Short mmCIF file of C-alpha atoms in Angstrom, two decimals:
data_model
loop_
_atom_site.label_atom_id
_atom_site.label_comp_id
_atom_site.label_asym_id
_atom_site.label_seq_id
_atom_site.Cartn_x
_atom_site.Cartn_y
_atom_site.Cartn_z
CA MET A 1 -42.57 -10.89 46.37
CA GLU A 2 -41.21 -14.47 46.37
CA PHE A 3 -41.13 -14.58 50.22
CA VAL A 4 -45.03 -13.48 50.26
CA LYS A 5 -45.31 -16.46 48.06
CA CYS A 6 -43.80 -19.25 50.73
CA LEU A 7 -45.65 -18.12 53.80
CA GLY A 8 -48.16 -21.10 53.63
CA ARG A 9 -45.04 -23.26 53.43
CA PRO A 10 -42.44 -22.59 55.94
CA GLU A 11 -39.28 -24.52 54.63
CA GLU A 12 -39.66 -22.64 51.66
CA PHE A 13 -39.36 -19.66 53.28
CA TYR A 14 -36.50 -20.65 55.09
CA ASN A 15 -34.63 -21.94 52.74
CA LEU A 16 -35.40 -18.91 50.17
CA LEU A 17 -34.15 -16.64 52.96
CA ARG A 18 -31.02 -18.38 53.78
CA PHE A 19 -30.50 -19.03 49.86
CA GLN A 20 -30.46 -14.97 49.44
CA MET A 21 -28.21 -14.27 52.38
CA GLY A 22 -25.21 -16.52 51.72
CA GLY A 23 -26.33 -20.18 51.59
CA ARG A 24 -26.36 -20.45 47.44
CA ARG A 25 -22.54 -20.07 48.04
CA LYS A 26 -22.65 -23.44 49.70
CA VAL A 27 -24.23 -25.23 46.99
CA ILE A 28 -22.69 -23.13 43.96
CA PRO A 29 -19.59 -21.44 44.90
CA LYS A 30 -18.27 -18.35 43.10
CA MET A 31 -16.04 -18.77 40.12
CA ASP A 32 -12.77 -16.76 40.34
CA GLN A 33 -13.41 -15.08 37.12
CA ASP A 34 -10.29 -12.69 37.37
CA SER A 35 -8.03 -16.01 37.02
CA LEU A 36 -9.45 -16.74 33.84
CA SER A 37 -7.88 -15.82 30.36
CA SER A 38 -9.97 -13.84 27.98
CA SER A 39 -10.84 -16.63 25.57
CA LEU A 40 -12.54 -18.31 28.63
CA LYS A 41 -14.19 -15.05 29.92
CA THR A 42 -15.86 -15.12 26.78
CA CYS A 43 -16.64 -18.65 26.47
CA TYR A 44 -18.24 -18.10 30.06
CA LYS A 45 -20.23 -14.85 28.73
CA TYR A 46 -21.78 -16.75 26.12
CA LEU A 47 -22.69 -19.97 28.31
CA ASN A 48 -24.50 -17.19 30.86
CA GLN A 49 -26.44 -15.85 27.75
CA THR A 50 -27.52 -19.13 26.54
CA SER A 51 -28.52 -20.91 29.60
CA ARG A 52 -28.16 -19.19 33.42
CA SER A 53 -29.65 -22.50 35.24
CA PHE A 54 -26.75 -24.55 33.25
CA ALA A 55 -24.24 -21.88 33.74
CA ALA A 56 -24.63 -21.95 37.70
CA VAL A 57 -24.06 -25.55 38.18
CA ILE A 58 -21.62 -25.98 35.34
CA GLU A 59 -19.42 -23.18 37.24
CA ALA A 60 -19.59 -24.78 40.41
CA LEU A 61 -17.56 -27.88 39.29
CA ASP A 62 -14.12 -28.89 40.36
CA GLY A 63 -11.16 -27.27 38.50
CA GLU A 64 -10.67 -27.91 34.58
CA MET A 65 -13.56 -29.82 34.98
CA ARG A 66 -15.93 -26.59 34.54
CA HIS A 67 -14.01 -25.63 31.66
CA ALA A 68 -14.04 -28.77 29.86
CA VAL A 69 -18.19 -28.64 30.57
CA CYS A 70 -18.01 -25.09 29.68
CA ILE A 71 -16.89 -25.33 26.27
CA PHE A 72 -18.58 -28.91 25.67
CA TYR A 73 -22.16 -27.38 26.56
CA LEU A 74 -21.41 -24.19 24.04
CA VAL A 75 -20.36 -26.69 21.36
CA LEU A 76 -23.46 -28.77 21.52
CA ARG A 77 -25.61 -25.82 21.78
CA ALA A 78 -24.66 -24.40 18.63
CA LEU A 79 -24.86 -27.93 16.48
CA ASP A 80 -28.29 -28.16 18.04
CA THR A 81 -29.12 -24.86 16.92
CA LEU A 82 -28.12 -25.63 13.19
CA GLU A 83 -30.05 -28.87 13.53
CA ASP A 84 -33.10 -27.68 14.96
CA ASP A 85 -33.65 -24.70 12.04
CA MET A 86 -36.09 -26.00 9.78
CA THR A 87 -35.63 -23.17 7.22
CA ILE A 88 -32.25 -25.35 6.27
CA SER A 89 -32.52 -27.65 3.41
CA VAL A 90 -31.72 -31.02 4.18
CA GLU A 91 -29.46 -30.75 1.44
CA LYS A 92 -27.29 -27.90 2.75
CA LYS A 93 -27.79 -29.27 6.65
CA VAL A 94 -26.34 -32.73 6.02
CA PRO A 95 -23.10 -31.14 4.95
CA LEU A 96 -22.87 -28.46 7.48
CA LEU A 97 -23.63 -31.30 10.56
CA HIS A 98 -20.81 -33.43 9.33
CA ASN A 99 -18.36 -30.54 8.75
CA PHE A 100 -19.28 -28.91 11.84
CA HIS A 101 -16.39 -30.25 13.76
CA SER A 102 -13.52 -28.24 11.29
CA TYR A 103 -15.48 -24.93 11.78
CA LEU A 104 -14.52 -25.23 15.42
CA TYR A 105 -11.13 -24.26 14.28
CA GLU A 106 -12.53 -21.59 11.94
CA PRO A 107 -12.49 -18.33 14.10
CA ASP A 108 -14.61 -16.55 11.42
CA TRP A 109 -16.71 -19.38 10.83
CA ARG A 110 -20.42 -17.77 11.02
CA TYR A 111 -24.13 -19.72 9.52
CA MET A 112 -25.97 -16.50 8.78
CA GLU A 113 -28.95 -17.84 6.15
CA SER A 114 -31.35 -18.90 8.62
CA LYS A 115 -34.60 -17.00 8.14
CA GLU A 116 -37.80 -17.14 9.76
CA LYS A 117 -39.26 -20.58 11.64
CA ASP A 118 -41.18 -22.67 9.48
CA ARG A 119 -43.20 -25.42 11.18
CA GLN A 120 -40.84 -27.80 12.99
CA VAL A 121 -42.93 -31.30 13.18
CA LEU A 122 -41.11 -33.96 14.99
CA GLU A 123 -41.19 -37.55 13.30
CA ASP A 124 -38.79 -39.92 15.49
CA PHE A 125 -39.33 -39.13 18.99
CA PRO A 126 -36.56 -41.39 20.19
CA THR A 127 -34.21 -41.11 18.14
CA TYR A 128 -34.38 -37.10 18.62
CA CYS A 129 -34.34 -37.29 22.05
CA HIS A 130 -31.23 -39.78 22.45
CA TYR A 131 -29.45 -37.38 19.83
CA VAL A 132 -29.82 -33.93 21.18
CA ALA A 133 -29.50 -35.06 24.79
CA GLY A 134 -28.78 -38.44 25.66
CA LEU A 135 -25.20 -37.92 23.90
CA VAL A 136 -24.62 -35.30 25.87
CA GLY A 137 -25.21 -37.57 28.90
CA ILE A 138 -22.89 -40.21 27.88
CA GLY A 139 -20.11 -37.08 26.64
CA LEU A 140 -20.21 -35.68 30.21
CA SER A 141 -20.33 -39.24 31.79
CA ARG A 142 -17.07 -39.92 29.83
CA LEU A 143 -15.53 -36.78 30.78
CA PHE A 144 -16.22 -37.04 34.52
CA SER A 145 -14.63 -40.82 34.29
CA ALA A 146 -11.58 -39.36 31.98
CA SER A 147 -10.62 -36.82 34.68
CA GLU A 148 -10.65 -39.81 37.34
CA LEU A 149 -12.91 -37.77 39.33
CA GLU A 150 -15.60 -41.10 38.72
CA ASP A 151 -15.12 -44.20 38.51
CA PRO A 152 -14.76 -45.70 34.79
CA LEU A 153 -18.28 -47.40 35.15
CA VAL A 154 -19.70 -43.93 34.92
CA GLY A 155 -18.43 -43.47 31.45
CA GLU A 156 -18.81 -46.86 30.42
CA ASP A 157 -22.52 -47.96 31.23
CA ILE A 158 -24.24 -45.86 28.46
CA GLU A 159 -27.81 -46.97 29.19
CA CYS A 160 -27.65 -45.02 32.58
CA ALA A 161 -25.96 -41.95 31.00
CA ASN A 162 -28.27 -41.96 28.25
CA SER A 163 -31.25 -41.77 30.65
CA MET A 164 -29.79 -38.89 32.41
CA GLY A 165 -30.00 -36.68 29.40
CA LEU A 166 -33.87 -38.22 28.06
CA PHE A 167 -35.27 -37.38 31.39
CA LEU A 168 -34.46 -34.10 30.94
CA GLN A 169 -35.18 -33.64 27.51
CA LYS A 170 -38.79 -35.13 27.72
CA THR A 171 -39.22 -33.02 31.08
CA ASN A 172 -38.70 -29.92 28.89
CA ILE A 173 -40.84 -31.16 25.98
CA ILE A 174 -43.68 -31.90 28.06
CA ARG A 175 -43.70 -28.55 29.92
CA ASP A 176 -43.21 -26.68 26.71
CA TYR A 177 -45.96 -27.81 25.03
CA LEU A 178 -48.15 -24.32 24.52
CA GLU A 179 -44.69 -22.07 24.09
CA ASP A 180 -43.77 -24.48 21.26
CA GLN A 181 -47.43 -24.48 19.81
CA ARG A 182 -46.75 -20.89 19.79
CA GLU A 183 -43.58 -20.73 17.91
CA GLY A 184 -44.22 -23.00 15.60
CA ARG A 185 -42.44 -26.50 16.87
CA GLU A 186 -43.96 -29.61 17.69
CA PHE A 187 -42.04 -31.71 19.94
CA TRP A 188 -44.72 -34.12 21.51
CA PRO A 189 -44.04 -37.67 19.43
CA GLN A 190 -47.34 -38.21 17.17
CA GLU A 191 -47.23 -41.90 17.69
CA VAL A 192 -48.98 -40.79 21.00
CA TRP A 193 -51.11 -37.44 20.63
CA SER A 194 -52.58 -38.87 17.24
CA LYS A 195 -54.31 -41.46 19.44
CA TYR A 196 -56.03 -38.88 20.81
CA VAL A 197 -56.61 -35.77 18.57
CA LYS A 198 -56.09 -35.12 14.52
CA LYS A 199 -53.29 -31.91 15.32
CA LEU A 200 -51.31 -31.52 18.06
CA GLY A 201 -52.54 -27.83 18.43
CA ASP A 202 -56.18 -29.46 18.93
CA PHE A 203 -55.15 -29.91 22.69
CA ALA A 204 -54.96 -26.25 23.34
CA LYS A 205 -58.89 -25.94 22.21
CA PRO A 206 -61.13 -26.28 25.42
CA GLN A 207 -63.51 -28.80 24.23
CA ASN A 208 -60.50 -31.36 23.87
CA ILE A 209 -58.57 -30.60 27.16
CA ASP A 210 -59.76 -34.04 28.55
CA SER A 211 -57.79 -35.93 25.94
CA ALA A 212 -55.04 -33.51 26.28
CA VAL A 213 -54.61 -34.05 30.01
CA GLN A 214 -54.61 -37.94 28.90
CA CYS A 215 -52.19 -37.72 26.95
CA LEU A 216 -50.00 -35.61 29.11
CA ASN A 217 -49.91 -38.13 31.70
CA GLU A 218 -49.37 -40.96 29.35
CA LEU A 219 -46.00 -38.88 28.21
CA ILE A 220 -45.15 -37.91 31.96
CA THR A 221 -45.73 -42.02 32.73
CA ASN A 222 -43.58 -42.89 29.76
CA ALA A 223 -40.60 -40.95 31.56
CA LEU A 224 -40.92 -41.36 34.47
CA HIS A 225 -38.95 -44.66 33.25
CA HIS A 226 -36.06 -43.25 33.07
CA ILE A 227 -35.76 -42.76 36.69
CA PRO A 228 -34.62 -46.02 37.96
CA HIS A 229 -31.34 -45.41 35.52
CA VAL A 230 -31.00 -41.70 37.27
CA ILE A 231 -30.69 -43.19 40.68
CA THR A 232 -28.58 -45.74 39.70
CA TYR A 233 -26.36 -43.37 38.13
CA LEU A 234 -26.42 -40.58 40.97
CA SER A 235 -25.70 -43.44 43.34
CA ARG A 236 -22.44 -44.16 41.42
CA LEU A 237 -20.89 -40.52 41.90
CA ARG A 238 -18.22 -39.67 44.14
CA ASN A 239 -17.35 -36.53 43.66
CA GLN A 240 -19.58 -33.67 45.14
CA SER A 241 -18.99 -31.11 42.55
CA VAL A 242 -20.13 -33.52 40.03
CA PHE A 243 -23.05 -34.76 42.02
CA ASN A 244 -24.50 -31.35 42.55
CA PHE A 245 -24.16 -30.69 38.80
CA CYS A 246 -25.97 -33.95 37.82
CA ALA A 247 -28.51 -34.14 40.92
CA ILE A 248 -29.80 -30.37 41.08
CA PRO A 249 -31.26 -30.70 37.03
CA GLN A 250 -32.48 -34.05 38.07
CA VAL A 251 -34.24 -33.11 41.01
CA MET A 252 -35.80 -30.01 39.24
CA ALA A 253 -37.27 -32.27 36.43
CA ILE A 254 -38.88 -34.90 38.77
CA ALA A 255 -40.45 -31.42 41.03
CA THR A 256 -41.83 -29.78 37.09
CA LEU A 257 -43.19 -33.05 36.09
CA ALA A 258 -45.39 -33.52 39.51
CA ALA A 259 -46.35 -30.09 38.82
CA CYS A 260 -47.56 -30.70 35.23
CA TYR A 261 -48.94 -34.37 36.08
CA ASN A 262 -53.22 -34.38 35.67
CA ASN A 263 -52.97 -30.46 35.19
CA GLN A 264 -54.71 -28.84 32.52
CA GLN A 265 -52.73 -25.38 33.08
CA VAL A 266 -49.96 -27.07 30.59
CA PHE A 267 -52.39 -26.43 27.85
CA LYS A 268 -53.49 -23.05 29.08
CA GLY A 269 -50.12 -21.03 30.42
CA ILE A 270 -47.06 -21.99 32.14
CA VAL A 271 -46.39 -24.41 34.78
CA LYS A 272 -43.17 -23.99 36.68
CA ILE A 273 -42.06 -25.18 40.26
CA ARG A 274 -42.00 -22.24 42.43
CA LYS A 275 -38.89 -20.19 43.54
CA GLY A 276 -38.62 -21.32 47.06
CA GLN A 277 -39.59 -24.73 46.39
CA ALA A 278 -36.41 -24.61 43.22
CA VAL A 279 -33.77 -23.26 46.36
CA THR A 280 -35.05 -25.86 48.71
CA LEU A 281 -34.16 -28.70 46.21
CA MET A 282 -30.74 -27.01 45.14
CA MET A 283 -29.74 -26.87 49.00
CA ASP A 284 -31.08 -30.44 49.47
CA ALA A 285 -29.96 -32.50 46.64
CA THR A 286 -26.60 -32.47 47.70
CA ASN A 287 -26.23 -36.77 48.90
CA MET A 288 -28.10 -39.47 47.68
CA PRO A 289 -30.25 -39.93 50.80
CA ALA A 290 -31.70 -36.69 50.50
CA VAL A 291 -32.36 -36.96 46.23
CA LYS A 292 -33.90 -40.31 47.23
CA ALA A 293 -36.09 -38.60 49.98
CA ILE A 294 -36.90 -35.84 47.30
CA ILE A 295 -37.98 -38.47 44.36
CA TYR A 296 -40.13 -40.44 47.29
CA GLN A 297 -41.78 -37.39 47.94
CA TYR A 298 -42.70 -36.33 44.69
CA MET A 299 -43.96 -39.79 43.43
CA GLU A 300 -46.18 -39.89 46.05
CA GLU A 301 -47.57 -36.63 45.08
CA ILE A 302 -47.85 -38.19 41.30
CA TYR A 303 -49.12 -41.47 42.54
CA HIS A 304 -52.18 -39.89 44.84
CA ARG A 305 -53.28 -37.98 41.74
CA ILE A 306 -53.79 -40.50 39.37
CA PRO A 307 -57.21 -40.46 38.16
CA SER A 308 -59.00 -43.88 38.18
CA SER A 309 -60.54 -43.26 34.91
CA ASP A 310 -57.02 -42.40 33.11
CA PRO A 311 -56.12 -44.80 30.28
CA SER A 312 -52.48 -44.81 31.43
CA SER A 313 -53.25 -45.03 35.46
CA GLY A 314 -52.04 -48.65 35.18
CA LYS A 315 -49.01 -48.07 33.81
CA THR A 316 -48.25 -45.13 35.71
CA ARG A 317 -48.56 -46.83 39.40
CA GLN A 318 -46.22 -50.06 37.75
CA ILE A 319 -43.68 -47.53 37.19
CA ILE A 320 -44.03 -45.72 40.35
CA SER A 321 -44.18 -48.96 42.36
CA THR A 322 -41.19 -50.07 40.49
CA ILE A 323 -39.15 -46.58 41.60
CA ARG A 324 -40.43 -47.57 45.23
CA THR A 325 -38.22 -50.82 44.92
CA GLN A 326 -34.96 -48.74 44.41
CA ASN A 327 -34.48 -48.51 48.45
CA LEU A 328 -36.36 -45.27 48.54
CA PRO A 329 -37.07 -43.98 52.25
CA ASN A 330 -40.99 -43.51 53.31
CA CYS A 331 -39.58 -40.28 55.36
CA GLN A 332 -39.28 -36.72 54.65
CA LEU A 333 -36.12 -34.76 54.01
CA ILE A 334 -33.99 -34.33 56.98
CA SER A 335 -34.06 -30.64 56.11
CA ARG A 336 -37.88 -30.77 57.31
CA SER A 337 -38.53 -28.84 60.15
CA HIS A 338 -40.45 -30.11 63.05
CA TYR A 339 -41.92 -26.46 64.42
CA SER A 340 -45.24 -25.36 63.75
CA PRO A 341 -45.63 -23.86 60.31
CA ILE A 342 -47.61 -20.71 61.97
CA TYR A 343 -44.81 -20.28 64.34
CA LEU A 344 -41.96 -20.60 61.56
CA SER A 345 -43.86 -18.46 59.39
CA PHE A 346 -44.19 -15.95 61.66
CA VAL A 347 -40.71 -16.20 62.76
CA MET A 348 -39.45 -16.47 58.96
CA LEU A 349 -42.01 -12.86 58.19
CA LEU A 350 -40.06 -11.26 61.01
CA ALA A 351 -36.77 -12.23 59.84
CA ALA A 352 -37.36 -11.42 56.08
CA LEU A 353 -38.73 -7.91 57.41
CA SER A 354 -35.40 -6.95 59.29
CA TRP A 355 -33.25 -7.87 56.86
CA GLN A 356 -35.04 -5.58 54.77
CA TYR A 357 -35.06 -2.72 57.13
CA LEU A 358 -31.36 -3.15 57.75
CA SER A 359 -30.72 -3.46 53.90
CA THR A 360 -32.89 0.10 53.59
CA LEU A 361 -31.02 1.61 56.53
CA SER A 362 -27.96 0.45 55.05
CA GLN A 363 -28.35 1.94 51.96
CA VAL A 364 -29.87 5.33 53.43
CA THR A 365 -26.78 5.54 55.48
CA GLU A 366 -24.50 5.09 52.53
CA ASP A 367 -26.43 7.95 50.55
CA TYR A 368 -26.00 10.03 53.59
CA VAL A 369 -22.32 9.63 53.99
CA GLN A 370 -22.18 9.86 49.95
CA THR A 371 -24.23 13.55 49.95
CA GLY A 372 -21.76 14.53 52.77
CA GLU A 373 -18.79 13.63 51.13
CA HIS A 374 -20.11 15.97 48.19
#
C-alpha cells in the first residue's frame, strides 16, 4: 500500500524500495542484542515499548553512548510521566519530583496511585517546553561532549541545545492538537489561542476554522524561530552517529510543520508525513549540505503558502528570510533524480512487483520443501 501511495513521487518510491531492501541498515545499523547484559536488554525492551522512532536512532549511536542515551531517555520519560499526571495533587507531586533521583536506586519502587486523567491545561508554555524538552537537549549535548565524540562547545552552548529540544516539542504540540483535545489535554499556549477564541476546544468547531488556522500559523511561525539555532548546532557535530541521531528528528519536525502550515486538517484529523517521505528524509539527512537542502525545500514550501490575509504573514516571511541567510543552497537534494517521473515510476513499479513475486515464490518454495520433509 505504501508503494502505491508513492507512485506519483518517484524519489520516495525509489527510497522506500531501497529502504525495504536493506538501505535501512546503512542509516540505522542493527544493534547486537546478544552481547547485551540482561539489564540492558530490559532497558531496550522498555525503550522500544515507549518510543519506536527514538529507539531506532538511539540504537544507532556508537558504542557506550547508545547505552547512556537509552537510560537517560527512559529516566526522563518516567519523570515526565509523573510530572504530567494531573491526578496527583501538587502537595504529593512536588516531593515525588524532588526525590525522584533516589527512587532510581530502589528496584521495587512503583507509583500505583494514578487515576483517570483530569483535564490538563498548560499555563506556562515556554517554561514547560524548556523543562520537558530543552533540558533533554542540554543533557544530551553534555553527554556528547563528555564522551569526547563532540567538541566541548556542543555541550557549552546551552541556547542552541535548548532550541534543539524546544523545536521538537513545539512541533509535537502543534501537530497533536486534536488528539490532545480528545484525551483531555491542552498544551497550546493560552496567551496565543485566547486572541482567537474563548476556549481552546472551540477550534474544533467548523464555524471557527478560519481563526483556528490563523492561530496554527502563529504557533508554527514561533517554532520556526528555533531553526537558526538548529542549523548552528548540527553544523558543529563531527561524529556520524551523533549527527544522524540529532538531524533525523529535526528534519522530520520541519517536514511535519510544513505539512501542518495553513492546514485545516490539523483540527479535523491526523496530519503526518508520508512513509516514503519519512524514509527519504532518513536516508538523505546524513550530512550538513543535505540537511540544509531539506530545510530550504520546506521553508520554500511554507513561504509559497503564506496567505496574504494571515495576521502572522509578515512575521512568517521575516523568519524564513532569516533562515535563508544561513547559507541554505538554492537547489534540490543531490539525491534527487533527473529522470522522467513517468519513466521512474514505471521502473520502480516493475521492481516492486518483481520483488513481491520473488518473495512469494521463495515462500511457496519453502512451504513446498517443508511439506516434502513431512
